[in-house]
PDB file of C-alpha atoms in Angstrom:
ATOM      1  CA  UNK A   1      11.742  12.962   0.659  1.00  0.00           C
ATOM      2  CA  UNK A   2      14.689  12.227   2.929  1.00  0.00           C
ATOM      3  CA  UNK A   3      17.567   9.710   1.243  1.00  0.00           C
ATOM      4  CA  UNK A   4      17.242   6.256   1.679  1.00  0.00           C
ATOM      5  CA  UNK A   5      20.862   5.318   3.126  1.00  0.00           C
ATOM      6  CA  UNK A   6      23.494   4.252   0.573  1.00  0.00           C
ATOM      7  CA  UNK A   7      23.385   0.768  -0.692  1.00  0.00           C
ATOM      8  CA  UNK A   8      25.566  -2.204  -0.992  1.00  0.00           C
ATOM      9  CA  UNK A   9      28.758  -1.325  -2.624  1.00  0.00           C
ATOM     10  CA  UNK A  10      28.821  -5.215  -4.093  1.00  0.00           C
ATOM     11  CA  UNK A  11      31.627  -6.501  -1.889  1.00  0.00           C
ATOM     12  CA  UNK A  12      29.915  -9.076   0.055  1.00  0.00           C
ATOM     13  CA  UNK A  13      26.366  -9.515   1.194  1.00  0.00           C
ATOM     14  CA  UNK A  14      24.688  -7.591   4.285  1.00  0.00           C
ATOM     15  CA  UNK A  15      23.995  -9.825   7.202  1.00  0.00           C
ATOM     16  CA  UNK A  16      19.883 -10.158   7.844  1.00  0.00           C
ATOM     17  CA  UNK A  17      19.637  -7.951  10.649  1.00  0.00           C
ATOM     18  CA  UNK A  18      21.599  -5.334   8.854  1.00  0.00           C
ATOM     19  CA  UNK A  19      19.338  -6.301   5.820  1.00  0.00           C
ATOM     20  CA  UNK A  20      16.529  -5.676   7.535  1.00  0.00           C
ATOM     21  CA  UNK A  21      17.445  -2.371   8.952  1.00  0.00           C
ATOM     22  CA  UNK A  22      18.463  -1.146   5.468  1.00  0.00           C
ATOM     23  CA  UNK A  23      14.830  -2.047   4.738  1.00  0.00           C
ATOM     24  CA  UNK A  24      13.136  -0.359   7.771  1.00  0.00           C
ATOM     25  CA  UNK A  25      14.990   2.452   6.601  1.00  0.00           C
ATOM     26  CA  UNK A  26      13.646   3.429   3.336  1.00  0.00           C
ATOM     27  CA  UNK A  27      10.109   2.926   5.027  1.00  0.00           C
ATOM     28  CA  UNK A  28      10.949   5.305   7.756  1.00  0.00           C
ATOM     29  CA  UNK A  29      12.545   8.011   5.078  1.00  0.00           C
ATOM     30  CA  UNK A  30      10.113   7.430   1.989  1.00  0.00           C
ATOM     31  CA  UNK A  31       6.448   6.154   2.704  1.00  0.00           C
ATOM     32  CA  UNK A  32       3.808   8.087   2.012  1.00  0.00           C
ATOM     33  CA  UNK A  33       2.777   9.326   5.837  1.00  0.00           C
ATOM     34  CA  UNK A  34       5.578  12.057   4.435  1.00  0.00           C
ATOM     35  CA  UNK A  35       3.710  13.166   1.785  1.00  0.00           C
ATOM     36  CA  UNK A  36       2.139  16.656   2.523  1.00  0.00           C
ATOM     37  CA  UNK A  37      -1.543  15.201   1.430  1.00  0.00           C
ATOM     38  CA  UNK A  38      -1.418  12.826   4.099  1.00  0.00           C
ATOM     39  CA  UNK A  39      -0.182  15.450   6.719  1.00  0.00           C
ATOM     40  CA  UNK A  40      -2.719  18.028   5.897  1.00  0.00           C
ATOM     41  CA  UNK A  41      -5.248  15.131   6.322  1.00  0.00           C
ATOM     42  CA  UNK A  42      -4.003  13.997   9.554  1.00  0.00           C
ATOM     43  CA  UNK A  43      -3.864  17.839  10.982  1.00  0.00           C
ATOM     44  CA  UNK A  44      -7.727  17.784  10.086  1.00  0.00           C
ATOM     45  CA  UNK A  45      -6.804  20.389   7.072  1.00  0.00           C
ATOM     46  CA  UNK A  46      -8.847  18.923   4.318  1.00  0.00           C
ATOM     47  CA  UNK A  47     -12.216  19.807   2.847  1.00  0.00           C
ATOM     48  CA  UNK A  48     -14.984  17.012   2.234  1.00  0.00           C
ATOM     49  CA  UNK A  49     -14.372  17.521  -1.525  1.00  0.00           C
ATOM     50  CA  UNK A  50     -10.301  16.741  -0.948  1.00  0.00           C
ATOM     51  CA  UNK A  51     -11.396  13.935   1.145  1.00  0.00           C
ATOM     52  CA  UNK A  52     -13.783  12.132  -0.971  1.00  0.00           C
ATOM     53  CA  UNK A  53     -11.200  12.835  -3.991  1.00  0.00           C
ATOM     54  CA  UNK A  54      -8.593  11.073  -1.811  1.00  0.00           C
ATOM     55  CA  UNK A  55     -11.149   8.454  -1.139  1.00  0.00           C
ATOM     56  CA  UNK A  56     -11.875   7.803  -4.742  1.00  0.00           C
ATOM     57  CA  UNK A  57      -8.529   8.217  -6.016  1.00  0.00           C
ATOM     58  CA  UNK A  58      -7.274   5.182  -3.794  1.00  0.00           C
ATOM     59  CA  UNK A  59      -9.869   2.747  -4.147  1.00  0.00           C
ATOM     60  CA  UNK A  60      -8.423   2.969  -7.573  1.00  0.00           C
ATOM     61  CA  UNK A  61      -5.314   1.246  -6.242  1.00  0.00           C
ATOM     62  CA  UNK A  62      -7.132  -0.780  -4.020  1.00  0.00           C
ATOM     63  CA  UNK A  63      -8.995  -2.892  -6.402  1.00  0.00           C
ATOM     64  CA  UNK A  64      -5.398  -3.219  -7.987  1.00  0.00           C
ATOM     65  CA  UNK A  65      -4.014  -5.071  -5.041  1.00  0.00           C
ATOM     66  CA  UNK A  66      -5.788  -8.770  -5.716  1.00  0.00           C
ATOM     67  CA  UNK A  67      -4.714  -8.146  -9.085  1.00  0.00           C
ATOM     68  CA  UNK A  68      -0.338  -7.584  -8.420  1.00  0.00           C
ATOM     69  CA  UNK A  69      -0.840 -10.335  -5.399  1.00  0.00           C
ATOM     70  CA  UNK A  70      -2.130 -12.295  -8.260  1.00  0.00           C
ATOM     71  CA  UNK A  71       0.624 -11.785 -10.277  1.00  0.00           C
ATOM     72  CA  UNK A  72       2.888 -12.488  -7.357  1.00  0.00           C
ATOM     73  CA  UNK A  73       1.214 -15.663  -6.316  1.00  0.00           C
ATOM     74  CA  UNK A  74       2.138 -16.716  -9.949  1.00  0.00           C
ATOM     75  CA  UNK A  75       5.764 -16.741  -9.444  1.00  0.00           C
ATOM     76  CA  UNK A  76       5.447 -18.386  -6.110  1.00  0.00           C
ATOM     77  CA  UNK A  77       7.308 -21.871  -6.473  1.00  0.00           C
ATOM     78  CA  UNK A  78       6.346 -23.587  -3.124  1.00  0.00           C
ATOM     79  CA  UNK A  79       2.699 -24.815  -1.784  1.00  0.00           C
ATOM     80  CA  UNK A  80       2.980 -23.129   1.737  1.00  0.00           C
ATOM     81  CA  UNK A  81       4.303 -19.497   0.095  1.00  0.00           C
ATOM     82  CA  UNK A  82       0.931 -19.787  -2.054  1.00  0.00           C
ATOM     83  CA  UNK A  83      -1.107 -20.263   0.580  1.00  0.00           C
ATOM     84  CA  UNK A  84       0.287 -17.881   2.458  1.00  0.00           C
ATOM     85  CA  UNK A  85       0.162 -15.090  -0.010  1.00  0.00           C
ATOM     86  CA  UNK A  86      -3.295 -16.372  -1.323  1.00  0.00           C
ATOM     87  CA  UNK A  87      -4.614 -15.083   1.824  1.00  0.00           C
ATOM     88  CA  UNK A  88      -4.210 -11.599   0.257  1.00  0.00           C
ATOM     89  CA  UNK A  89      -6.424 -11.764  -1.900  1.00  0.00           C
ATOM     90  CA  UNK A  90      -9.214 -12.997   0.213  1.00  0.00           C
ATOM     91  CA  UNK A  91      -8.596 -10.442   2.444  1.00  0.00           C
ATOM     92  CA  UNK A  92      -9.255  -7.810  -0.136  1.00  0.00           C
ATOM     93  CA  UNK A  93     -11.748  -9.789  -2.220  1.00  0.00           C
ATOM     94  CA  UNK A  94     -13.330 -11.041   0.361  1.00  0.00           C
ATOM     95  CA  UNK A  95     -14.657 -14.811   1.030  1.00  0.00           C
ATOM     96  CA  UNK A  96     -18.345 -17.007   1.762  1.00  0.00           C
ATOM     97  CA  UNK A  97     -17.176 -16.881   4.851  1.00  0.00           C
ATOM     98  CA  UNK A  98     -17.035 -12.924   5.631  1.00  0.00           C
ATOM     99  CA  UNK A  99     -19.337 -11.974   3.089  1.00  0.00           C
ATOM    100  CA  UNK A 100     -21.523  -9.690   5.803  1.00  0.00           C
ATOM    101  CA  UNK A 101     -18.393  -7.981   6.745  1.00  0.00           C
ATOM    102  CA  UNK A 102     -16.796  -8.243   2.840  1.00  0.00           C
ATOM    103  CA  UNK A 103     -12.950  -8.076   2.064  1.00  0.00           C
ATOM    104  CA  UNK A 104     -10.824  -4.924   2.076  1.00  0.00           C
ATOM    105  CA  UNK A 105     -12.589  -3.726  -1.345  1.00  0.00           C
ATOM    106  CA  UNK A 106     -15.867  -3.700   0.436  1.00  0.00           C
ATOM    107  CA  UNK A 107     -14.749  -1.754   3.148  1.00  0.00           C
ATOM    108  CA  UNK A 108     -13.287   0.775   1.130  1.00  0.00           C
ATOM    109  CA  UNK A 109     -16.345   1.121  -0.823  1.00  0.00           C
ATOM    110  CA  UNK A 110     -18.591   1.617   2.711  1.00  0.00           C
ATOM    111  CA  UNK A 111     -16.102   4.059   3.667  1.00  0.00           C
ATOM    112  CA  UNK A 112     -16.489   6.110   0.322  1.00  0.00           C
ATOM    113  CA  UNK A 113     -20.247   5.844   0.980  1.00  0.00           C
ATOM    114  CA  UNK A 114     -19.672   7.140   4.620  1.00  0.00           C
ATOM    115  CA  UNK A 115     -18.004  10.090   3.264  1.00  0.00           C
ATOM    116  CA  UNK A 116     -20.874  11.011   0.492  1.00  0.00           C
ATOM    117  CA  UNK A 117     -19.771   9.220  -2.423  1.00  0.00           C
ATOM    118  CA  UNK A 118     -21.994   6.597  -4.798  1.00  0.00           C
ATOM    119  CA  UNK A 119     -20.247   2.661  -5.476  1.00  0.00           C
ATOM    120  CA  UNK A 120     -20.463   3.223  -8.853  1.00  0.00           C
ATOM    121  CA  UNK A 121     -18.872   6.366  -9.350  1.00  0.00           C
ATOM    122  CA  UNK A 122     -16.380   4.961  -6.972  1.00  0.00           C
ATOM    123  CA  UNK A 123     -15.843   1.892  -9.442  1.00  0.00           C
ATOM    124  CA  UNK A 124     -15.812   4.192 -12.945  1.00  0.00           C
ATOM    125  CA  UNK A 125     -12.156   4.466 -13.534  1.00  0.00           C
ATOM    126  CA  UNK A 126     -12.901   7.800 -15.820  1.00  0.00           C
ATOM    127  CA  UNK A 127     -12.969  10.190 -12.914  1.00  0.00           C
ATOM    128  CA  UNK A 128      -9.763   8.832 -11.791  1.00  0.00           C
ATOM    129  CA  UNK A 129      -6.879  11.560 -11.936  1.00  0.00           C
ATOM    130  CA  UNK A 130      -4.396  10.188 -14.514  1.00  0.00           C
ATOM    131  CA  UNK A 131      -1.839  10.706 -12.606  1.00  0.00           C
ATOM    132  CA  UNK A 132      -3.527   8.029  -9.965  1.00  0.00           C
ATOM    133  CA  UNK A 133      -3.980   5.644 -13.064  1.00  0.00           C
ATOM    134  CA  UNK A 134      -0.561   6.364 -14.257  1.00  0.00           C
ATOM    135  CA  UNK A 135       0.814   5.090 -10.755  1.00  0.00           C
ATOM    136  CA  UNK A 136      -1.065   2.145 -10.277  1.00  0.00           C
ATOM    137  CA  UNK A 137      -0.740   0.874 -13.858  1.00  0.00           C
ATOM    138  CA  UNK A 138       3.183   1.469 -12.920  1.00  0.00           C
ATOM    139  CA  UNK A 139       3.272  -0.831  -9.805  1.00  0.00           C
ATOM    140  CA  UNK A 140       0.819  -3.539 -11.518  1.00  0.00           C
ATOM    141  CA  UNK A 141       3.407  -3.565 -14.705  1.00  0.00           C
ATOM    142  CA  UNK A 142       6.356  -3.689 -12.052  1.00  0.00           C
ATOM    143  CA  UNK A 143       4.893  -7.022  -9.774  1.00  0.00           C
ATOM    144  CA  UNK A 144       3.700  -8.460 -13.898  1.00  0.00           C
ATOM    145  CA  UNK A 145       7.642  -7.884 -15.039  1.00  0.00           C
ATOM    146  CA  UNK A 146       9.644  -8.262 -12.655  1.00  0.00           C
ATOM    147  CA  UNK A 147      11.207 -11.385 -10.533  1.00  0.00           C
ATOM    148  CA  UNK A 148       9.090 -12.345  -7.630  1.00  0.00           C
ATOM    149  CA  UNK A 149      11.583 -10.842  -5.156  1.00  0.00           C
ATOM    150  CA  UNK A 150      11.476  -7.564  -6.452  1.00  0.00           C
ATOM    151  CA  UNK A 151       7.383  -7.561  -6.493  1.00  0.00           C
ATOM    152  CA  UNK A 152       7.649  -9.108  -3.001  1.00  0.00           C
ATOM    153  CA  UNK A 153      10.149  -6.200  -1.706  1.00  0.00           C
ATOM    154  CA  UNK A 154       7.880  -3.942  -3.282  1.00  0.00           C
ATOM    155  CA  UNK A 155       5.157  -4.833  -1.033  1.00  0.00           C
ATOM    156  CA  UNK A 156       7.242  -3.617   2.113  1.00  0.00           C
ATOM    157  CA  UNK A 157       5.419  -0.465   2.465  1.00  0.00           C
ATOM    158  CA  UNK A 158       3.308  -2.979   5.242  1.00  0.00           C
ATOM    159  CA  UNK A 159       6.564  -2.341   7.382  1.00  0.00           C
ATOM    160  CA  UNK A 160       5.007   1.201   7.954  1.00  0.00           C
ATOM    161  CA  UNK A 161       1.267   0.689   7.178  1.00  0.00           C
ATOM    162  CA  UNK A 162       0.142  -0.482  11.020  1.00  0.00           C
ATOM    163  CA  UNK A 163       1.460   3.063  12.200  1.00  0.00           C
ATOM    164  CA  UNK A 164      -0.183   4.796   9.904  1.00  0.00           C
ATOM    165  CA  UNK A 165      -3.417   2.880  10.148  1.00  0.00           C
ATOM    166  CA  UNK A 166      -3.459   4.023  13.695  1.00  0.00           C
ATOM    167  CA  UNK A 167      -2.778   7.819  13.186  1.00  0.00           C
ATOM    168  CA  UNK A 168      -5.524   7.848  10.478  1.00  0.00           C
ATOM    169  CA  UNK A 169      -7.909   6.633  12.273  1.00  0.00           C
ATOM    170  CA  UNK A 170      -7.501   9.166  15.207  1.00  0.00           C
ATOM    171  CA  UNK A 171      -7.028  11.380  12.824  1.00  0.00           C
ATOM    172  CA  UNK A 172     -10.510  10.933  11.228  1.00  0.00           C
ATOM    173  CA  UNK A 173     -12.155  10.207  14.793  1.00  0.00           C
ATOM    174  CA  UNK A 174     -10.911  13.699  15.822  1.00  0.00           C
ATOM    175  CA  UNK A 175     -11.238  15.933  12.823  1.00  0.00           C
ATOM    176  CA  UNK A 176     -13.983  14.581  10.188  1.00  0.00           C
ATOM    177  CA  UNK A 177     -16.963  13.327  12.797  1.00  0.00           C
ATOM    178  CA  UNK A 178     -19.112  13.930   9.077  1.00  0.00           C
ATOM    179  CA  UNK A 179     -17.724  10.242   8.697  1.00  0.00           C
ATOM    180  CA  UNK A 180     -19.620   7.242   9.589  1.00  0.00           C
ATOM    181  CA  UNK A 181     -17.048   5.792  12.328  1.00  0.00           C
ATOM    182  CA  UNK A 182     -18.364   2.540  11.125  1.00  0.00           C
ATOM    183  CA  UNK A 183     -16.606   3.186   7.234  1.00  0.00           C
ATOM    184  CA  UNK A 184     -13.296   2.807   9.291  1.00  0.00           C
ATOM    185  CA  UNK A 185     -13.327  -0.796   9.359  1.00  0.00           C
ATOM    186  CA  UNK A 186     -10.694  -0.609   6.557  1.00  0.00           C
ATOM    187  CA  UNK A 187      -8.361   1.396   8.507  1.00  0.00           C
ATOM    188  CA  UNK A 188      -9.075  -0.714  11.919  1.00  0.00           C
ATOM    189  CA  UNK A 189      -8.453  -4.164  10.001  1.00  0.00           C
ATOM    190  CA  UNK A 190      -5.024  -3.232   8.442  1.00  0.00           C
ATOM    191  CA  UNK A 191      -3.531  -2.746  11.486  1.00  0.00           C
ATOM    192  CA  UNK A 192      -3.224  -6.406  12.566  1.00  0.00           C
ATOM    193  CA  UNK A 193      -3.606  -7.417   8.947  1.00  0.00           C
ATOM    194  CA  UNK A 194      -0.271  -4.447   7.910  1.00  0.00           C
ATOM    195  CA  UNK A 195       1.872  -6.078  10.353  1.00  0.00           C
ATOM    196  CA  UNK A 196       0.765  -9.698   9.427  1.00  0.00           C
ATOM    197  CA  UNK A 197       1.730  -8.940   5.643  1.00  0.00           C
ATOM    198  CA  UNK A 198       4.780  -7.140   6.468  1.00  0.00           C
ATOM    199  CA  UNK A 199       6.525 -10.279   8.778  1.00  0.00           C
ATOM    200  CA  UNK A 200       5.419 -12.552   6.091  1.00  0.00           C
ATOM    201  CA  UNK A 201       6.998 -10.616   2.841  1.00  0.00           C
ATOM    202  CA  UNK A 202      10.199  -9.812   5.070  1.00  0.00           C
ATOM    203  CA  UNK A 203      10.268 -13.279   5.446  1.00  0.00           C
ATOM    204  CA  UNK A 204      10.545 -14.209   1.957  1.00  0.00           C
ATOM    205  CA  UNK A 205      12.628 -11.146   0.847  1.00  0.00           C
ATOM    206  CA  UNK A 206      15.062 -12.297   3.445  1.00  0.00           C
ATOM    207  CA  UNK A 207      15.229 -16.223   2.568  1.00  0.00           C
ATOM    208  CA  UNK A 208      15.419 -15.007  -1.265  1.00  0.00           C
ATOM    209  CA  UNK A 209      17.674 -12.393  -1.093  1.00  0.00           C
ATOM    210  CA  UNK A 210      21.184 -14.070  -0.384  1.00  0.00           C
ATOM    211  CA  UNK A 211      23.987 -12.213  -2.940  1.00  0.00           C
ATOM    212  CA  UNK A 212      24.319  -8.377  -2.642  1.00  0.00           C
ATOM    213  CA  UNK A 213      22.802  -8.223  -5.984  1.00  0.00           C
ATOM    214  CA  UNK A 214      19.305  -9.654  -4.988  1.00  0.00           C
ATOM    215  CA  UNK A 215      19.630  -7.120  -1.614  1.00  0.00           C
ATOM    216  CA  UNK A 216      20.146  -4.254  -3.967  1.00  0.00           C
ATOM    217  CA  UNK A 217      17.374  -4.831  -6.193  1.00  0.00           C
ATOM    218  CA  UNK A 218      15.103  -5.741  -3.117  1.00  0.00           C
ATOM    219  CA  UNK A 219      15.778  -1.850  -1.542  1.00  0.00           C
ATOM    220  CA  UNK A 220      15.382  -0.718  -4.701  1.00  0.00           C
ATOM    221  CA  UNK A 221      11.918  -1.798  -5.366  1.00  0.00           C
ATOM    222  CA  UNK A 222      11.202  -0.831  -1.904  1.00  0.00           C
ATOM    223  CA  UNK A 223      11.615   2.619  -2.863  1.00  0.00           C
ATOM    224  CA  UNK A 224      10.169   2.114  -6.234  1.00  0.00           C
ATOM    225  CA  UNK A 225       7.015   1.388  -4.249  1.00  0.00           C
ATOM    226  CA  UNK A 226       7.519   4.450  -1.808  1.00  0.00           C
ATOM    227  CA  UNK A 227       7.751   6.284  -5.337  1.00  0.00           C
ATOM    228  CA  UNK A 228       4.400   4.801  -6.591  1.00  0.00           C
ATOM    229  CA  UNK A 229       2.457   5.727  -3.869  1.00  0.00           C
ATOM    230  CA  UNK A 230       4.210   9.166  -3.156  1.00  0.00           C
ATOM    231  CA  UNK A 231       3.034   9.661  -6.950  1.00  0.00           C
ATOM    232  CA  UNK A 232      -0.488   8.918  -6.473  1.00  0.00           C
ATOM    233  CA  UNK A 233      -0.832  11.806  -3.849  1.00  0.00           C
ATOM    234  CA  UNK A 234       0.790  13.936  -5.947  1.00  0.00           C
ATOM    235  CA  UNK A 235      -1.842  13.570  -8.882  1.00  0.00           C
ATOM    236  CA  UNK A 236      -4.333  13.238  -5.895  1.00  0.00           C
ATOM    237  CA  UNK A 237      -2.919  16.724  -4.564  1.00  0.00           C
ATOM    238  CA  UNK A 238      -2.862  18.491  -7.699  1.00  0.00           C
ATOM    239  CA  UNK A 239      -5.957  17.254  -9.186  1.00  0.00           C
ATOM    240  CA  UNK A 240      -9.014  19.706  -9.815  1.00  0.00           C
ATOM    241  CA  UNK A 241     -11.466  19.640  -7.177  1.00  0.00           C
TER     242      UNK A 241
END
């Protein structure tokens, strides 16, 4: 992974735009599309076994992410940041109201089924790489210990996800056709729903973060996170088929 650049040397606090940019930056130098996992996927390079491995392997951390927004929601002081943030959760647990389409969980559970794989084995954590469970028990613990504007911060990875989201899915409309185009809905929804995130945590990281202490710690967990999920592909990667 390329270097994040150099932080804060403590003397006085970057202004929000430059804040910002520092931010961008580690997204642009340490997320995941990086990782050579997700470029071999995207260049059509993986076999149905890799893929459904993949699959599995990150609905692991999916079902996680109600669980750290919880945690984050927690430490939460105002009404409106709540609400805000509790709309997370419904997006991944879903609601009454979209119960025929279901929450992000859901759809990541159709799309394992669209690539071979059962609900169940999806949901047994046993056949889980330990590396995968490693990572995700790491960012969990982080959002559970830390202050809320290093958990928020962490969650900055949105900055980069709507990108992403849109390269995967041409990437899986071009080179695995095996897939049910319907068990993209995942991928489709986080496009608006990655950039929605993203302005809203910025927004808090950036009314929180006001001494160049808080701004260090906030691009620090930024690349914590980039290290989390970097991690998970690695165990994904490595993992026997």
């Amino acid at each position: 992974m390329t270097a994040a650049p150099p932080l804060l040397d403590g003397r006085a606090a970057w202004p929000a735009a430059e804040f910002t940019e520092r931010l961008r930056a580690v997204t642009a130098t340490r997320y995941h599309d990086r990782h050579p996992f997700n470029q071999r996927m995207h260049r059509g390079e993986l076999t149905p076994g890799e893929l459904r491995r993949w699959i599995a392997a990150r609905f692991h951390y999916q079902r996680h992410i109600p669980v750290k927004d919880a945690l984050i929601l927690a430490g939460l002081e105002r009404p409106e940041e709540r609400r805000a943030w509790l709309r997370r959760i419904h997006d991944q647990d879903g609601t009454d109201a979209d119960s025929a389409e279901g929450g992000g969980i859901e759809r990541w559970l159709r799309l394992g089924e669209a690539a071979g794989l059962d609900r169940e084995e999806l949901w047994d954590a046993s056949r889980v790489p330990p590396g995968v469970r490693f990572a995700v028990d790491a960012y969990v613990t982080f959002c559970r210990r830390r202050p809320v504007l290093d958990a928020v911060a962490a969650s900055l990875t949105e900055l980069s996800a709507p990108d992403l989201m849109r390269t995967r899915i041409a990437a899986f409309e071009r080179h695995y056709p095996w897939i049910d185009p319907a068990g993209l809905a995942y991928f489709h929804g986080r496009v608006t729903q990655g950039a929605r995130d993203a302005e809203q945590a910025l927004a808090l990281v950036l009314a929180r973060a006001r001494t160049p202490e808080d701004q260090q710690r906030a691009v620090a967990a930024l690349q914590f996170k980039c290290e989390v999920l970097w991690a998970l592909l690695d165990a994904v990667d490595r993992s026997d088929p």
